[in-house]
Amino acid sequence: MLKTTRALLAVPLATAALFAATPADAATASPLTCRGQGIDPAAQLHHRTETFVKAPPSTVWKVQTAVAGWPDWQAAVTSAKRLDPGPLHPGSRFRWTTPAPATPSSPATTLVITSTVGQVQPGRCVRWTGPAIGDGLRIDRGVHVWTFTPARGGVVVRTEESWTGAQIEADPATAIKYLAPGLDLWLADLKTAAEARHC
């Protein structure tokens, strides 16, 4: 029940965490990139966040990139499946689902996200893109960048995501209400999972 409750709370947040950044964010940090590619620079809706994980970079990388295992440690992911074998590489695809609650502009639904890896540098960064589609809700293109920087005692994980699409851009106020906590929760769940495996 706790995971279900957390997931229902986290998903709207995870969904909207991908939507916007404050002007301060834009002024203080250059966009994250993986092999020179970042989020969609024209996107109106984006967010960036980071955390420190007390675990070896290799452990954090394995937890984050073992996509099929996401539902085991992420409250907001209900299913995840790789569509090709082996380590993530350019062209790798995976499909995952997350519930999205009703908002003033969309009904409760399950988003089906099909992601394609564009860039990857094992242990250091990964960037994927793809649409998120549910009944009555569509995000045409999400771009998600992750970086992993070794630091004393662990690794700094940074993530930035942009979303584009007529439906979400027509109601940015709703998207912004759910801004950062979902992406922050993904990082918190990653931190918990990686640190538990390191103990």
PDB file of C-alpha atoms in Angstrom, residues 4 17 45-46 48 55 63 70 93 98 102 107 141 144 156 167 169:
ATOM      1  CA  THR A   4       1.086   2.422  -4.288  1.00  0.00           C
ATOM      2  CA  ALA A  17       9.199  17.379 -12.806  1.00  0.00           C
ATOM      3  CA  LEU A  45       9.157  23.081 -19.980  1.00  0.00           C
ATOM      4  CA  HIS A  46      12.238  21.638 -18.294  1.00  0.00           C
ATOM      5  CA  ARG A  48      17.244  20.048 -13.508  1.00  0.00           C
ATOM      6  CA  ALA A  55      28.234   4.461  -3.333  1.00  0.00           C
ATOM      7  CA  VAL A  63      21.268   0.542 -10.675  1.00  0.00           C
ATOM      8  CA  TRP A  70      13.377   0.114 -12.171  1.00  0.00           C
ATOM      9  CA  ARG A  93      15.135   1.216 -26.642  1.00  0.00           C
ATOM     10  CA  THR A  98       3.943   5.291 -14.839  1.00  0.00           C
ATOM     11  CA  ALA A 102      -6.245  13.454 -13.150  1.00  0.00           C
ATOM     12  CA  PRO A 107      -7.889  12.439 -16.894  1.00  0.00           C
ATOM     13  CA  ARG A 141       8.954  14.378 -26.895  1.00  0.00           C
ATOM     14  CA  HIS A 144      16.358  13.205 -20.458  1.00  0.00           C
ATOM     15  CA  VAL A 156      27.236  13.290  -7.863  1.00  0.00           C
ATOM     16  CA  GLN A 167      -1.089  19.571 -24.874  1.00  0.00           C
ATOM     17  CA  GLU A 169       2.434  23.593 -23.503  1.00  0.00           C
TER      18      GLU A 169
END
